Amino acid sequence: MKSKILLFSVIIFQIISFTSCTKGVQNSSDIDSLLSFSLNFEPFKNEGLNKEDINISIDPADSTKVSVVLAYRKRELITKLVPTVQFIGKKITPSPDTITDFSKPVDFTITPEKGEAKTYTVTVSLSEPSSENKILSFKFEAAKNTGLSEDILGIINPADSTKISVVLPSDKESLISSLIPTIEFVGETIDPLSGVAQNFTTPVNYVVTPEKGEAKTYAVTVSIPQLELEISSVKFEKSKNLTNDNISEFYEKLFITKTPSRAKGKDIAEGDTTNGYPAEFTIQTTDIVENNIYVKLPYNSQHQPLTADATVIVTLGFKTAVDGVSSVLGDSDTSKTAITGNTADISFQISKDVFTKENLSVPATTVPTPIKQVIKFSKEGFADKVYTMHFKFSDEKSTECTIGEEDFKFTVDQTTGINTVTNLTPTGSGTPAPAAPAAGAIVKAHYITSSSDEKGTEANPFEFQLRKSPSDTSNPPGELKADGVDASAYFKADALILPDGAYIEVGNTACTTPDRSGATVCCDVNPITGNSSSSTDGQQLKGASGQAKVEYKFTVVAQDGTSKKYYKLTINADAPTASASASASAPVAAPAAAPAAAPAAVPVVASPSPSVTPPTG
């Protein structure tokens, strides 16, 4: 505490004049009549009292009047002070060796060996209470803090003196939880006390209470030098995330599934005929939140786990160039990588046992997410900067589950025995005349327009047809050869286009006996793969004996995993007639530029024991 330098003791002498050093005392006096009186209050006799708490003075007009001013903050001591008195004389009363109540003036009488006694009156008063309350200095002294090699001084904010900051060397960060401050302040009390260890991992408030007036709070923040590193961009590049000549499993899962599936070759660009994957997957800047990076994969209700642990390379961009920085994955010193410049490639592993649908589906409020990678950036003399990369599904989920009227398509193949030229060579009238399609040509299934508003329900599914061609040229052609195909004719709707993220779902019911329309009904065949619930030979989407009509029923489920519509493909549907030719679709065509509008999704209707075929890309 701070106060004026105080007069600590006073000595009062009664002097009888001497005419010389060798002669006796004049005026009939001698040494026995000499008196003296000194007074002070020593801290070792007065617990809680400091030298600066006492100010002693004598009245210049009357040397027997002694005034003592006690600091207001020590006012409770006024009734229990123990003075130290030195005097010349025979005796003094009362005895100064006991506790004395100085709340009222106290008279001390000195009696000489001869002559008259003299009384000295000591009056103790309190100083005026002060309204000052401020911290003058704040520091951590090396002598009081094991581990510090030098004193660390706090900085009082010149714009706001209630804010005090202390910067600790980065190699002393472990001491921050127990530091002993030395505080110099003006005021009656401070809480917490100076000299008492505190945990400074968060700011500590010190309250200085004045002798009068309101208390003031000072916030002390202890930190270490911060590394000025900020990630401004995050992306995964196709060329860096490969398995041999194809994209990696992990890179594939960064993008929404498409049907037909995309080509996985490293050199196939997005938009090519075979439609490759994009060159990069970039994180939105809004998904970099403070020190957290959220990698939001497109939602996939049919997500399949990785078949093996994945090596991932992420490219980080920095707001400003860095130098002398190292990156470390988590706490692994073996993963240290030197970084210089504006970008850095960081390689890490993702476990196949962790990269699951359940872990990717955690709510947005879950922190930390189950799938994460901690990246720590270090530089000598600075605190580590730590970023955490979280992997989760995006909350955006499409409800689109409509097959466009021009999108149920088959690619003609001359080699595999599926979608053969023979089976897809139409006959009938037309200009130019129907002809055998070339390999790679696209055949579109015919869409049946319905007047029903309930189209797409389980009871009334949308219908596409592969129609027989007529045996003569008086009627328009269908999509199939004349008179239809038998059970040895196999098909795959390998060019069928689904909305992004949508997939085919089939039941477990195999083909049943002909219904009232005379068609055999199959509910367990996926029209894209040609597989059924009991066979994966790719030959289950086929014609029927005697070129009979056969219906294949299936469901298209949207990306959200719940919205769905019901469909059927009829093979060997009746050949078109001349009256219907005006509205008939051309059986052979290039892929449509865009799907036509279709009715909205219908409410979900549960199917008995459905089996689900995941999307292939």
Coordinates of C-alpha atoms in Angstrom, one line a residue:
M1 CA 0.0 0.0 0.0
K2 CA 1.0 3.5 -0.7
S3 CA 1.1 6.5 1.6
K4 CA 3.2 9.4 2.4
I5 CA 6.5 9.0 4.2
L6 CA 5.5 9.5 7.8
L7 CA 7.3 10.8 10.9
F8 CA 7.7 7.6 12.9
S9 CA 8.9 9.0 16.2
V10 CA 9.2 12.2 18.0
I11 CA 11.6 13.2 20.7
I12 CA 10.9 16.0 22.9
F13 CA 13.6 17.5 25.2
Q14 CA 13.2 20.0 27.9
I15 CA 16.6 21.7 27.8
I16 CA 18.0 23.8 30.7
S17 CA 20.5 26.3 29.3
F18 CA 24.2 25.7 29.9
T19 CA 26.7 28.6 29.7
S20 CA 29.6 26.3 28.9
C21 CA 30.5 22.7 28.5
T22 CA 32.5 22.6 31.7
K23 CA 30.3 24.5 34.1
G24 CA 27.3 23.3 36.0
V25 CA 23.6 23.9 35.3
Q26 CA 22.6 27.5 35.9
N27 CA 19.5 28.9 37.5
S28 CA 19.8 26.5 40.5
S29 CA 19.0 23.5 38.3
D30 CA 21.1 20.4 37.7
I31 CA 21.0 17.2 35.6
D32 CA 18.3 15.6 37.9
S33 CA 15.7 18.0 36.6
L34 CA 16.3 17.1 32.9
L35 CA 13.3 15.4 31.2
S36 CA 12.8 13.9 27.8
F37 CA 9.9 11.9 26.1
S38 CA 9.8 10.0 22.8
L39 CA 6.9 8.0 21.3
N40 CA 6.4 5.6 18.5
F41 CA 4.2 2.6 17.6
E42 CA 6.4 -0.3 16.4
P43 CA 4.9 -2.9 14.0
F44 CA 6.3 -5.9 15.9
K45 CA 4.2 -4.8 18.9
N46 CA 1.1 -3.9 16.8
E47 CA -0.1 -6.7 14.6
G48 CA -1.5 -5.4 11.3
L49 CA 0.2 -2.0 11.6
N50 CA 2.8 -0.8 9.1
K51 CA 5.1 2.2 9.4
E52 CA 3.2 4.1 6.8
D53 CA 0.0 3.7 8.8
I54 CA 1.2 6.2 11.5
N55 CA 2.0 9.9 11.3
I56 CA 3.3 11.6 14.5
S57 CA 3.7 15.3 15.1
I58 CA 4.1 17.8 18.0
D59 CA 2.4 21.0 18.5
P60 CA 5.0 23.7 17.7
A61 CA 3.3 26.1 20.2
D62 CA 3.1 23.4 23.0
S63 CA 5.6 20.6 23.0
T64 CA 3.6 18.6 25.5
K65 CA 0.9 18.1 22.9
V66 CA 1.6 15.0 20.7
S67 CA -0.7 14.3 17.7
V68 CA -0.9 10.9 16.1
V69 CA -2.8 10.3 12.8
L70 CA -3.8 6.6 12.3
A71 CA -4.6 5.5 8.7
Y72 CA -8.4 5.2 8.3
R73 CA -8.1 1.7 7.0
K74 CA -6.5 0.6 10.3
R75 CA -9.2 2.3 12.4
E76 CA -9.9 -1.0 14.3
L77 CA -6.4 -0.7 16.0
I78 CA -7.2 2.6 17.8
T79 CA -8.4 0.8 20.9
K80 CA -5.5 -1.7 21.1
L81 CA -2.3 0.2 20.3
V82 CA 0.9 -0.6 22.2
P83 CA 3.2 2.5 22.3
T84 CA 6.9 2.4 22.6
V85 CA 7.9 5.3 25.0
Q86 CA 11.4 6.4 25.9
F87 CA 11.9 9.0 28.5
I88 CA 14.4 10.6 30.9
G89 CA 13.0 10.9 34.4
K90 CA 12.4 8.9 37.5
K91 CA 9.1 7.4 36.3
I92 CA 6.2 7.6 33.8
T93 CA 2.6 6.9 34.3
P94 CA 0.6 5.1 33.1
S95 CA 2.9 2.3 32.0
P96 CA 3.4 2.4 28.2
D97 CA 4.1 -1.3 28.1
T98 CA 0.5 -2.4 27.9
I99 CA -2.3 -2.1 25.3
T100 CA -3.8 1.4 25.5
D101 CA -7.1 2.6 24.3
F102 CA -6.3 5.7 22.2
S103 CA -9.9 6.4 21.2
K104 CA -9.6 9.3 23.7
P105 CA -6.5 11.4 24.5
V106 CA -4.0 9.7 26.8
D107 CA -1.8 11.6 29.3
F108 CA 1.7 10.4 30.1
T109 CA 3.2 12.0 33.2
I110 CA 7.0 12.0 33.7
T111 CA 8.3 12.7 37.2
P112 CA 12.0 13.8 37.4
E113 CA 14.4 13.0 40.2
K114 CA 13.7 16.4 41.5
G115 CA 11.6 19.3 40.4
E116 CA 8.1 19.3 38.9
A117 CA 6.5 16.5 36.8
K118 CA 5.4 17.2 33.2
T119 CA 2.5 15.7 31.4
Y120 CA 2.5 14.9 27.7
T121 CA -0.9 14.4 26.1
V122 CA -1.1 12.0 23.1
T123 CA -4.1 12.3 20.9
V124 CA -4.8 9.7 18.2
S125 CA -7.1 10.6 15.4
L126 CA -8.1 8.9 12.1
S127 CA -7.1 10.1 8.7
E128 CA -9.8 11.3 6.3
P129 CA -11.2 8.3 4.4
S130 CA -10.1 8.3 0.8
S131 CA -12.3 7.5 -2.2
E132 CA -9.2 6.3 -4.2
N133 CA -9.3 2.7 -5.4
K134 CA -6.9 1.7 -8.2
I135 CA -4.2 -0.8 -9.0
L136 CA -0.9 0.9 -9.5
S137 CA 1.1 -2.1 -10.7
F138 CA 0.7 -5.8 -11.3
K139 CA 3.4 -8.3 -11.8
F140 CA 4.5 -11.9 -11.3
E141 CA 7.9 -11.9 -9.5
A142 CA 10.3 -14.7 -10.3
A143 CA 11.2 -14.9 -6.6
K144 CA 7.6 -15.9 -5.8
N145 CA 6.8 -18.1 -8.8
T146 CA 8.8 -21.2 -9.3
G147 CA 9.5 -21.7 -13.0
L148 CA 9.8 -18.0 -13.9
S149 CA 13.4 -16.8 -14.6
E150 CA 12.4 -13.1 -14.6
D151 CA 9.7 -10.8 -13.4
I152 CA 6.7 -10.5 -15.7
L153 CA 5.1 -7.1 -15.7
G154 CA 1.4 -6.5 -16.4
I155 CA 0.3 -3.8 -18.8
I156 CA -2.5 -1.4 -17.6
N157 CA -4.7 -0.4 -20.5
P158 CA -4.3 3.3 -21.0
A159 CA -7.8 3.6 -22.4
D160 CA -9.4 1.6 -19.7
S161 CA -7.4 1.2 -16.5
T162 CA -9.6 -1.6 -15.3
K163 CA -8.2 -3.9 -18.0
I164 CA -4.8 -5.4 -17.2
S165 CA -3.0 -7.8 -19.5
V166 CA 0.0 -10.0 -18.8
V167 CA 1.9 -11.8 -21.6
L168 CA 3.5 -15.0 -20.4
P169 CA 6.4 -16.6 -22.5
S170 CA 5.0 -19.5 -24.5
D171 CA 7.3 -22.0 -22.8
K172 CA 5.8 -21.0 -19.4
E173 CA 2.2 -21.8 -20.4
S174 CA 2.1 -24.7 -17.9
L175 CA 2.4 -22.2 -15.1
I176 CA -0.7 -20.2 -16.0
S177 CA -3.0 -22.3 -13.7
S178 CA -1.1 -21.2 -10.5
L179 CA 0.6 -17.8 -10.5
I180 CA 1.3 -15.6 -7.5
P181 CA 0.8 -11.9 -8.3
T182 CA 2.4 -8.9 -6.5
I183 CA -0.1 -6.0 -6.6
E184 CA 0.5 -2.4 -5.6
F185 CA -2.8 -0.6 -5.1
V186 CA -4.5 2.4 -3.5
G187 CA -7.5 1.6 -1.5
E188 CA -8.6 -0.1 1.8
T189 CA -8.7 -3.7 0.6
I190 CA -8.2 -5.8 -2.5
D191 CA -9.9 -9.2 -3.2
P192 CA -8.3 -11.6 -4.0
L193 CA -5.3 -10.7 -2.0
S194 CA -1.9 -9.8 -3.4
G195 CA 0.5 -12.7 -2.9
V196 CA -2.1 -15.4 -3.2
A197 CA -1.9 -17.9 -6.1
Q198 CA -4.7 -17.8 -8.7
N199 CA -5.7 -19.8 -11.8
F200 CA -5.3 -17.4 -14.7
T201 CA -6.5 -19.8 -17.5
T202 CA -9.4 -17.4 -17.6
P203 CA -9.5 -13.7 -16.6
V204 CA -9.4 -13.1 -12.8
N205 CA -11.3 -10.1 -11.4
Y206 CA -9.7 -8.1 -8.6
V207 CA -12.0 -5.8 -6.5
V208 CA -10.4 -2.8 -4.9
T209 CA -12.6 -1.2 -2.2
P210 CA -11.8 2.4 -1.1
E211 CA -12.2 3.8 2.4
K212 CA -15.3 5.5 1.2
G213 CA -17.3 5.2 -2.0
E214 CA -17.9 2.4 -4.5
A215 CA -15.5 -0.5 -5.2
K216 CA -13.9 -1.0 -8.6
T217 CA -13.3 -4.2 -10.4
Y218 CA -10.1 -4.9 -12.4
A219 CA -9.9 -7.7 -14.9
V220 CA -6.5 -9.3 -15.3
T221 CA -6.0 -11.4 -18.4
V222 CA -2.9 -13.6 -18.7
S223 CA -2.0 -14.9 -22.2
I224 CA 0.8 -16.1 -24.2
P225 CA 1.9 -14.8 -27.7
Q226 CA -0.7 -15.9 -30.3
L227 CA 0.3 -17.4 -33.6
E228 CA -1.2 -15.2 -36.3
L229 CA -2.5 -17.9 -38.6
E230 CA -5.9 -18.0 -40.1
I231 CA -7.3 -20.7 -42.4
S232 CA -9.4 -19.0 -45.1
S233 CA -10.1 -21.8 -47.6
V234 CA -10.3 -25.6 -47.5
K235 CA -10.6 -28.0 -50.4
F236 CA -10.0 -31.6 -51.4
E237 CA -8.5 -31.9 -54.9
K238 CA -9.3 -34.8 -57.2
S239 CA -5.7 -35.1 -58.4
K240 CA -4.5 -35.6 -54.8
N241 CA -7.1 -38.1 -53.6
L242 CA -6.7 -41.1 -55.9
T243 CA -6.4 -44.8 -55.7
N244 CA -4.3 -45.9 -58.6
D245 CA -5.9 -44.3 -61.7
N246 CA -9.3 -43.7 -60.0
I247 CA -10.7 -41.4 -57.4
S248 CA -10.5 -42.6 -53.9
E249 CA -13.5 -44.0 -52.0
F250 CA -13.4 -41.0 -49.7
Y251 CA -13.3 -38.5 -52.6
E252 CA -16.3 -40.3 -54.2
K253 CA -18.4 -39.8 -51.0
L254 CA -17.8 -36.0 -51.0
F255 CA -20.3 -35.7 -53.9
I256 CA -24.0 -36.5 -54.2
T257 CA -24.8 -39.8 -55.9
K258 CA -25.9 -39.6 -59.5
T259 CA -27.8 -42.1 -61.7
P260 CA -26.3 -43.0 -64.2
S261 CA -23.3 -43.2 -62.0
R262 CA -20.2 -41.0 -62.7
A263 CA -17.0 -42.4 -64.2
K264 CA -14.3 -42.7 -61.5
G265 CA -11.2 -42.3 -63.8
K266 CA -8.8 -39.6 -62.7
D267 CA -8.6 -38.0 -66.1
I268 CA -12.4 -38.0 -66.8
A269 CA -13.7 -34.5 -66.3
E270 CA -17.1 -33.5 -65.1
G271 CA -19.3 -32.9 -68.1
D272 CA -17.5 -35.5 -70.3
T273 CA -19.6 -38.0 -72.2
T274 CA -19.1 -40.5 -69.4
N275 CA -19.4 -37.7 -66.8
G276 CA -16.4 -37.7 -64.4
Y277 CA -16.1 -36.3 -60.9
P278 CA -15.5 -32.5 -60.3
A279 CA -11.8 -31.4 -60.0
E280 CA -12.2 -30.3 -56.4
F281 CA -14.6 -30.3 -53.4
T282 CA -14.5 -26.9 -51.7
I283 CA -15.7 -26.0 -48.2
Q284 CA -18.0 -23.0 -48.0
T285 CA -16.4 -20.1 -46.1
T286 CA -19.4 -20.1 -43.8
D287 CA -18.5 -23.6 -42.7
I288 CA -15.2 -22.3 -41.3
V289 CA -16.4 -21.1 -37.9
E290 CA -13.6 -19.8 -35.6
N291 CA -11.3 -22.8 -35.2
N292 CA -13.7 -25.3 -36.5
I293 CA -14.0 -26.5 -40.1
Y294 CA -17.2 -28.4 -41.1
V295 CA -16.9 -30.7 -44.0
K296 CA -20.5 -31.3 -45.0
L297 CA -21.0 -34.3 -47.2
P298 CA -24.2 -34.6 -49.2
Y299 CA -26.7 -36.6 -47.2
N300 CA -27.0 -40.2 -48.3
S301 CA -29.4 -42.5 -46.6
Q302 CA -27.8 -45.4 -48.4
H303 CA -24.2 -44.5 -47.3
Q304 CA -21.9 -47.5 -47.4
P305 CA -18.8 -47.6 -45.1
L306 CA -15.4 -47.4 -46.5
T307 CA -13.9 -50.8 -47.5
A308 CA -10.5 -49.7 -46.1
D309 CA -9.0 -46.9 -44.1
A310 CA -8.7 -43.8 -46.3
T311 CA -5.7 -41.6 -46.8
V312 CA -7.0 -38.0 -47.2
I313 CA -5.2 -35.0 -48.5
V314 CA -6.7 -31.6 -47.8
T315 CA -5.4 -28.3 -49.2
L316 CA -5.6 -25.4 -46.7
G317 CA -5.3 -21.8 -47.7
F318 CA -4.1 -19.1 -45.3
K319 CA -5.3 -15.6 -45.1
T320 CA -1.7 -14.4 -45.1
A321 CA 1.5 -16.2 -45.9
V322 CA 3.1 -18.2 -43.0
D323 CA 6.7 -19.0 -42.3
G324 CA 8.5 -21.1 -39.8
V325 CA 5.3 -23.0 -38.9
S326 CA 4.8 -26.7 -38.4
S327 CA 1.6 -28.7 -38.5
V328 CA 0.9 -31.6 -36.3
L329 CA -2.0 -34.0 -36.4
G330 CA -3.5 -34.2 -32.9
D331 CA -0.7 -34.9 -30.5
S332 CA 1.4 -37.0 -32.9
D333 CA 4.9 -35.5 -33.2
T334 CA 5.7 -38.0 -36.0
S335 CA 3.2 -36.2 -38.2
K336 CA 5.0 -32.8 -38.1
T337 CA 5.1 -31.0 -41.4
A338 CA 6.9 -27.7 -42.2
I339 CA 4.7 -25.1 -43.8
T340 CA 5.7 -22.0 -45.7
G341 CA 3.6 -19.8 -47.9
N342 CA -0.2 -19.3 -48.6
T343 CA -1.2 -23.0 -48.9
A344 CA -0.4 -26.3 -47.4
D345 CA -1.4 -29.9 -48.2
I346 CA -2.1 -31.9 -45.0
S347 CA -2.4 -35.7 -45.2
F348 CA -4.2 -37.8 -42.6
Q349 CA -6.1 -41.1 -42.2
I350 CA -9.8 -41.7 -41.7
S351 CA -10.7 -45.0 -40.2
K352 CA -13.2 -47.2 -42.1
D353 CA -14.8 -48.1 -38.7
V354 CA -15.5 -44.4 -37.9
F355 CA -16.7 -43.1 -41.3
T356 CA -20.2 -44.5 -40.9
K357 CA -23.7 -43.2 -41.6
E358 CA -24.4 -43.1 -37.9
N359 CA -21.4 -40.9 -37.2
L360 CA -22.0 -38.7 -40.2
S361 CA -25.6 -38.1 -39.1
V362 CA -25.0 -36.5 -35.8
P363 CA -27.0 -33.3 -35.1
A364 CA -25.4 -30.0 -36.0
T365 CA -25.3 -29.0 -32.4
T366 CA -23.0 -32.0 -31.5
V367 CA -19.5 -30.9 -30.6
P368 CA -17.2 -32.5 -31.1
T369 CA -18.4 -34.6 -33.9
P370 CA -17.5 -38.3 -33.9
I371 CA -15.5 -38.0 -37.2
K372 CA -12.9 -35.3 -36.7
Q373 CA -9.3 -34.5 -37.4
V374 CA -7.3 -32.1 -35.1
I375 CA -4.6 -30.1 -36.8
K376 CA -2.2 -28.1 -34.6
F377 CA 0.0 -25.4 -35.9
S378 CA 3.1 -24.5 -34.0
K379 CA 5.8 -21.8 -34.1
E380 CA 8.6 -21.2 -31.6
G381 CA 7.7 -18.4 -29.2
F382 CA 4.0 -18.6 -29.9
A383 CA 0.9 -20.4 -28.6
D384 CA -0.2 -23.3 -30.7
K385 CA -3.1 -22.6 -33.1
V386 CA -5.5 -25.6 -33.2
Y387 CA -8.1 -26.3 -35.8
T388 CA -10.6 -29.1 -35.7
M389 CA -12.0 -30.5 -39.0
H390 CA -15.5 -32.1 -38.5
F391 CA -17.0 -34.5 -41.0
K392 CA -20.8 -34.7 -41.1
F393 CA -23.8 -34.9 -43.5
S394 CA -25.2 -31.7 -44.8
D395 CA -28.7 -30.8 -43.4
E396 CA -29.9 -30.2 -47.0
K397 CA -32.0 -33.2 -48.3
S398 CA -33.8 -33.2 -51.6
T399 CA -37.4 -34.6 -51.8
E400 CA -37.3 -35.0 -55.6
C401 CA -38.0 -38.6 -56.7
T402 CA -39.5 -38.2 -60.2
I403 CA -38.3 -39.9 -63.3
G404 CA -38.6 -37.5 -66.2
E405 CA -40.8 -38.6 -69.1
E406 CA -37.8 -38.8 -71.4
D407 CA -35.4 -40.3 -68.8
F408 CA -36.2 -44.0 -68.8
K409 CA -33.4 -45.0 -71.2
F410 CA -31.5 -48.0 -72.4
T411 CA -28.1 -48.1 -74.2
V412 CA -28.0 -50.5 -77.1
D413 CA -25.2 -53.1 -76.8
Q414 CA -23.9 -55.5 -79.4
T415 CA -21.7 -57.6 -77.2
T416 CA -23.1 -58.6 -73.8
G417 CA -26.5 -60.1 -74.7
I418 CA -28.3 -57.3 -72.8
N419 CA -30.1 -54.5 -74.6
T420 CA -29.2 -56.2 -77.9
V421 CA -29.7 -54.6 -81.4
T422 CA -31.9 -57.5 -82.3
N423 CA -34.3 -57.1 -79.5
L424 CA -34.4 -53.3 -79.8
T425 CA -34.8 -53.1 -83.6
P426 CA -38.3 -51.7 -84.3
T427 CA -40.6 -52.2 -87.3
G428 CA -43.5 -50.3 -88.5
S429 CA -44.5 -47.2 -90.4
G430 CA -42.6 -43.9 -90.3
T431 CA -40.3 -41.5 -92.2
P432 CA -37.6 -42.4 -92.2
A433 CA -38.4 -46.1 -91.8
P434 CA -37.5 -47.7 -88.5
A435 CA -34.0 -49.3 -88.6
A436 CA -31.7 -51.2 -86.5
P437 CA -30.0 -48.9 -83.9
A438 CA -26.3 -48.6 -83.7
A439 CA -24.3 -49.7 -80.7
G440 CA -24.4 -47.0 -78.0
A441 CA -27.6 -45.5 -79.3
I442 CA -30.2 -44.6 -76.7
V443 CA -33.7 -46.2 -76.6
K444 CA -36.3 -44.4 -74.5
A445 CA -39.1 -46.3 -72.8
H446 CA -42.5 -44.9 -73.7
Y447 CA -44.2 -42.9 -70.9
I448 CA -47.9 -43.5 -70.4
T449 CA -49.8 -40.3 -69.6
S450 CA -52.5 -40.8 -67.1
S451 CA -55.5 -38.6 -66.4
S452 CA -55.5 -39.7 -62.7
D453 CA -54.3 -37.1 -60.2
E454 CA -53.1 -40.0 -57.9
K455 CA -50.5 -41.2 -60.3
G456 CA -47.3 -42.4 -58.6
T457 CA -49.1 -44.2 -55.7
E458 CA -48.5 -47.9 -55.0
A459 CA -52.0 -48.6 -56.3
N460 CA -51.5 -46.4 -59.4
P461 CA -47.8 -46.2 -60.3
F462 CA -46.3 -44.2 -63.1
E463 CA -45.9 -46.5 -66.1
F464 CA -43.1 -46.7 -68.8
Q465 CA -43.3 -49.3 -71.6
L466 CA -41.1 -51.2 -74.0
R467 CA -43.8 -51.8 -76.6
K468 CA -43.9 -54.5 -79.2
S469 CA -43.5 -53.4 -82.8
P470 CA -46.3 -54.4 -85.2
S471 CA -45.6 -57.2 -87.7
D472 CA -46.5 -55.0 -90.6
T473 CA -45.8 -51.4 -91.6
S474 CA -49.3 -50.1 -91.3
N475 CA -48.8 -49.0 -87.7
P476 CA -46.1 -47.0 -85.9
P477 CA -43.1 -48.9 -84.4
G478 CA -42.7 -49.8 -80.8
E479 CA -39.4 -49.9 -78.9
L480 CA -39.0 -53.7 -79.3
K481 CA -38.7 -56.0 -82.4
A482 CA -41.8 -57.2 -84.1
D483 CA -44.2 -59.1 -81.9
G484 CA -42.1 -58.6 -78.7
V485 CA -39.4 -60.6 -76.9
D486 CA -39.3 -63.8 -74.9
A487 CA -37.7 -64.7 -71.6
S488 CA -34.2 -64.9 -73.2
A489 CA -34.2 -61.2 -74.0
Y490 CA -32.4 -59.3 -71.2
F491 CA -32.5 -55.6 -70.5
K492 CA -30.9 -53.0 -68.2
A493 CA -32.1 -49.4 -68.0
D494 CA -28.4 -48.4 -67.7
A495 CA -29.1 -44.8 -69.0
L496 CA -32.0 -44.2 -66.7
I497 CA -31.7 -40.7 -65.1
L498 CA -32.8 -40.3 -61.4
P499 CA -32.8 -37.0 -59.5
D500 CA -29.5 -36.4 -57.7
G501 CA -29.3 -38.5 -54.5
A502 CA -32.4 -40.6 -55.4
Y503 CA -32.2 -44.4 -55.6
I504 CA -34.2 -47.5 -56.6
E505 CA -36.0 -49.6 -54.0
V506 CA -37.6 -53.0 -54.7
G507 CA -39.5 -55.5 -52.7
N508 CA -39.0 -59.2 -52.1
T509 CA -41.9 -60.5 -54.1
A510 CA -40.8 -62.5 -57.1
C511 CA -42.8 -62.7 -60.3
T512 CA -46.4 -63.8 -59.8
T513 CA -49.0 -65.3 -62.1
P514 CA -50.7 -63.1 -64.6
D515 CA -53.0 -60.4 -63.2
R516 CA -56.3 -59.4 -64.7
S517 CA -54.6 -57.6 -67.5
G518 CA -52.8 -60.8 -68.4
A519 CA -49.4 -59.5 -67.3
T520 CA -46.9 -61.2 -65.1
V521 CA -46.0 -58.9 -62.2
C522 CA -42.5 -58.8 -60.7
C523 CA -41.7 -56.6 -57.6
D524 CA -38.1 -57.6 -56.8
V525 CA -36.1 -56.6 -59.9
N526 CA -34.0 -53.4 -60.1
P527 CA -34.4 -52.1 -63.6
I528 CA -31.0 -50.4 -63.6
T529 CA -28.9 -53.4 -62.6
G530 CA -31.2 -56.2 -63.9
N531 CA -30.7 -58.0 -60.5
S532 CA -33.4 -59.4 -58.3
S533 CA -33.7 -60.3 -54.6
S534 CA -32.6 -63.8 -55.5
S535 CA -30.2 -63.3 -58.4
T536 CA -27.4 -61.0 -59.2
D537 CA -26.7 -62.2 -62.7
G538 CA -28.0 -59.0 -64.3
Q539 CA -30.5 -61.0 -66.4
Q540 CA -33.7 -60.6 -64.4
L541 CA -35.2 -57.7 -66.3
K542 CA -36.4 -59.7 -69.3
G543 CA -39.3 -60.6 -71.6
A544 CA -41.7 -63.5 -71.1
S545 CA -42.5 -66.8 -72.7
G546 CA -44.7 -66.4 -75.7
Q547 CA -43.9 -62.7 -75.8
A548 CA -46.4 -62.2 -73.0
K549 CA -46.7 -58.9 -71.2
V550 CA -44.6 -58.6 -68.0
E551 CA -44.6 -55.7 -65.4
Y552 CA -41.7 -54.8 -63.2
K553 CA -42.7 -52.6 -60.2
F554 CA -40.2 -50.5 -58.2
T555 CA -40.0 -47.4 -56.1
V556 CA -37.9 -44.3 -56.5
V557 CA -36.8 -42.9 -53.1
A558 CA -35.6 -39.3 -52.9
Q559 CA -32.3 -38.2 -51.3
D560 CA -34.0 -37.6 -48.0
G561 CA -34.7 -41.4 -47.7
T562 CA -38.4 -40.9 -47.1
S563 CA -40.1 -39.2 -50.0
K564 CA -41.0 -41.7 -52.7
K565 CA -43.0 -42.5 -55.9
Y566 CA -44.1 -45.8 -57.4
Y567 CA -43.3 -46.9 -60.9
K568 CA -43.6 -49.9 -63.3
L569 CA -41.9 -50.9 -66.5
T570 CA -44.0 -53.0 -68.8
I571 CA -42.1 -55.1 -71.3
N572 CA -44.1 -56.5 -74.3
A573 CA -46.7 -53.8 -73.9
D574 CA -49.2 -53.6 -76.8
A575 CA -47.9 -52.2 -80.1
P576 CA -48.9 -48.7 -80.8
T577 CA -51.7 -48.1 -83.3
A578 CA -52.0 -45.5 -86.1
S579 CA -54.4 -43.4 -84.0
A580 CA -51.8 -43.1 -81.2
S581 CA -48.9 -42.3 -83.5
A582 CA -49.3 -38.5 -83.1
S583 CA -48.4 -38.7 -79.4
A584 CA -46.0 -41.6 -79.6
S585 CA -42.3 -41.0 -78.6
A586 CA -39.6 -41.9 -81.0
P587 CA -38.1 -45.2 -79.9
V588 CA -34.5 -44.3 -80.6
A589 CA -33.0 -40.9 -79.6
A590 CA -30.2 -39.1 -77.9
P591 CA -30.4 -38.4 -74.2
A592 CA -32.9 -35.7 -73.3
A593 CA -31.5 -32.2 -72.4
A594 CA -33.7 -31.9 -69.3
P595 CA -36.5 -34.0 -67.7
A596 CA -40.1 -32.8 -68.2
A597 CA -42.0 -31.6 -65.2
A598 CA -43.8 -34.3 -63.2
P599 CA -46.2 -34.5 -60.3
A600 CA -45.0 -33.8 -56.7
A601 CA -43.9 -36.6 -54.4
V602 CA -46.7 -38.6 -52.8
P603 CA -46.9 -39.6 -49.2
V604 CA -44.8 -42.6 -48.2
V605 CA -46.6 -45.9 -48.4
A606 CA -44.9 -48.8 -46.7
S607 CA -44.1 -51.8 -48.9
P608 CA -44.0 -55.3 -47.5
S609 CA -40.4 -56.4 -46.8
P610 CA -38.6 -54.0 -49.2
S611 CA -35.0 -54.6 -50.2
V612 CA -32.9 -51.6 -51.0
T613 CA -30.3 -51.4 -53.8
P614 CA -27.8 -48.5 -53.0
P615 CA -26.9 -46.0 -55.7
T616 CA -23.7 -47.0 -57.6
G617 CA -22.1 -43.5 -57.8

